[in-house]
Amino acid sequence: MAKLSVTGGGRCNLTNSFEGLHSLAEAYPRGEKLMKRALKVFSQEDTVKWFEGEGVRLVLQEDHCWFPRSQKAMDIVHCLEKHLSGVDLRLRTAVKRIVPAKGGGALVDGEAFDYVVVTTGGAVHGLSFLEAMEVEVIPPVPSLFTFTIDDPPLRNLMGLVVDASVSLPSTRFSASGPLLITDWGLSGPATLKLSSYAARYLAERQYKGSVSVNWLGASESEARTLLQGLAARNPQKQLSNTPPLQHRLWSHLLSRAGLRENLRWAELGSKGLNRLTAVLINDVYPLSGKSKFREEFVTAGGVALSNIDLSTLESKRHKGVFFAGEVLDIDAITGGFNLQAAWSTGYICARSILKAVQDG
């Protein structure tokens, strides 16, 4: 509940319409196959229908994200809390050890249960309480974080937002979307998506390296054509007076290209055009660390999906023990996809347990 109250900047982005995705892998870097199954059982449409059926009015934004119409995450929290009537809640009680019981179920710190659902979420400190369950655990590492960039001139542009593409040089990792420049480096959806795609790669390198920004989100030929068009239309105008991007950013990029702001387009020359094109589509900055995204936290890693029955989410080795949500090796980019994974996998566990009880 605490995590729900802060997700989406306190507004709770509870799911996504999934429009515009070419494949689930774009939203789920890890767990795509499981989510393909899970969404057939409890989809994003089912999520919207359920909450609205419970009296929570929702609204779909242009970015395909679903939020409470009130823009208050607590509406989602309160909706779920009202269904906890009669449930024995043991708050602030750490689980130290889960041990499989003979015949099914498990002992949780010595107390026997016929059915156990593990939904602890991301665990960067490990899942040692599951050691007796004999499950393979992919070591959790942070995902969905912003980048610390050690470049004062860039950070002086804090507050500026631009649609761009970001990538890690010499890798296949890249992402596009709104890019926010902050007083510590880079944030916004493009950065968060890239951090998700490259979560384990960056962790292995201790969040050090470099990041490339394509400020136009365009190819080299497209960028060159844009600049040649500006030069042809404005031969006697200064570069600073005809910006294709926001003025502050354009001035910064001219400096990065080693060009004077009062240089006229007719004076640019082929070398200047080459330098400016390169900066626009491949502006490389030193990556010196990561920053946490507000109060939210997502991890890549967890219980390996090979350990569970993908249809029921029950442990293959121990009957009566189930796993749901981020404790599994499944995580997503920002935009409501992680919560949808929680709703879908949670529903599957509940349905599986109900069927087991009915079957006796």
Coordinates of N, CA, C and O in Angstrom, one line a residue, residues 98-107 112-116 133 314 318-321:
I98 N 10.8 -19.2 5.2 CA 9.7 -19.9 4.7 C 10.2 -21.3 4.4 O 11.1 -21.5 3.6
V99 N 9.6 -22.3 5.0 CA 10.1 -23.7 4.9 C 8.9 -24.6 4.3 O 7.8 -24.5 4.8
P100 N 9.2 -25.3 3.3 CA 8.1 -26.2 2.7 C 7.6 -27.2 3.7 O 8.4 -27.8 4.5
A101 N 6.3 -27.4 3.8 CA 5.7 -28.4 4.7 C 5.4 -29.7 4.0 O 5.2 -29.7 2.7
K102 N 5.5 -30.8 4.7 CA 5.1 -32.1 4.1 C 3.7 -32.1 3.7 O 2.8 -31.7 4.4
G103 N 3.5 -32.6 2.5 CA 2.1 -32.6 2.0 C 1.6 -31.4 1.3 O 0.5 -31.3 0.8
G104 N 2.4 -30.3 1.3 CA 2.0 -29.1 0.7 C 1.9 -27.9 1.6 O 1.9 -28.1 2.9
G105 N 1.9 -26.7 1.1 CA 1.9 -25.5 1.9 C 3.3 -25.2 2.5 O 4.3 -25.8 2.0
A106 N 3.4 -24.4 3.5 CA 4.7 -24.1 4.1 C 4.6 -23.6 5.5 O 3.5 -23.2 6.0
L107 N 5.7 -23.6 6.2 CA 5.8 -23.0 7.5 C 6.4 -21.6 7.3 O 7.5 -21.5 6.8
A112 N 2.2 -22.9 10.4 CA 1.8 -23.7 9.2 C 0.7 -23.0 8.4 O -0.3 -22.5 9.0
F113 N 0.8 -23.0 7.1 CA -0.2 -22.5 6.2 C -0.4 -23.5 5.0 O 0.6 -24.0 4.5
D114 N -1.7 -23.7 4.6 CA -2.0 -24.6 3.5 C -1.5 -24.0 2.2 O -1.0 -24.7 1.3
Y115 N -1.6 -22.7 2.1 CA -1.2 -21.9 0.9 C -0.5 -20.7 1.3 O -0.9 -20.0 2.2
V116 N 0.6 -20.4 0.6 CA 1.4 -19.3 0.8 C 1.7 -18.6 -0.5 O 2.1 -19.2 -1.5
M133 N 13.3 -22.9 0.3 CA 12.4 -23.3 -0.8 C 13.1 -23.8 -2.0 O 12.4 -24.2 -2.9
E314 N 2.4 -21.4 -9.3 CA 2.8 -22.2 -8.2 C 4.2 -22.8 -8.3 O 4.6 -23.0 -9.5
H318 N 7.3 -27.2 -4.8 CA 6.6 -27.3 -3.6 C 5.1 -26.9 -3.8 O 4.9 -25.7 -4.0
K319 N 4.2 -27.8 -3.6 CA 2.8 -27.6 -3.8 C 2.3 -26.6 -2.8 O 2.7 -26.7 -1.6
G320 N 1.4 -25.7 -3.2 CA 0.8 -24.8 -2.2 C 1.6 -23.5 -2.0 O 1.1 -22.6 -1.2
V321 N 2.7 -23.3 -2.7 CA 3.5 -22.1 -2.5 C 3.5 -21.4 -3.9 O 3.9 -21.9 -4.9

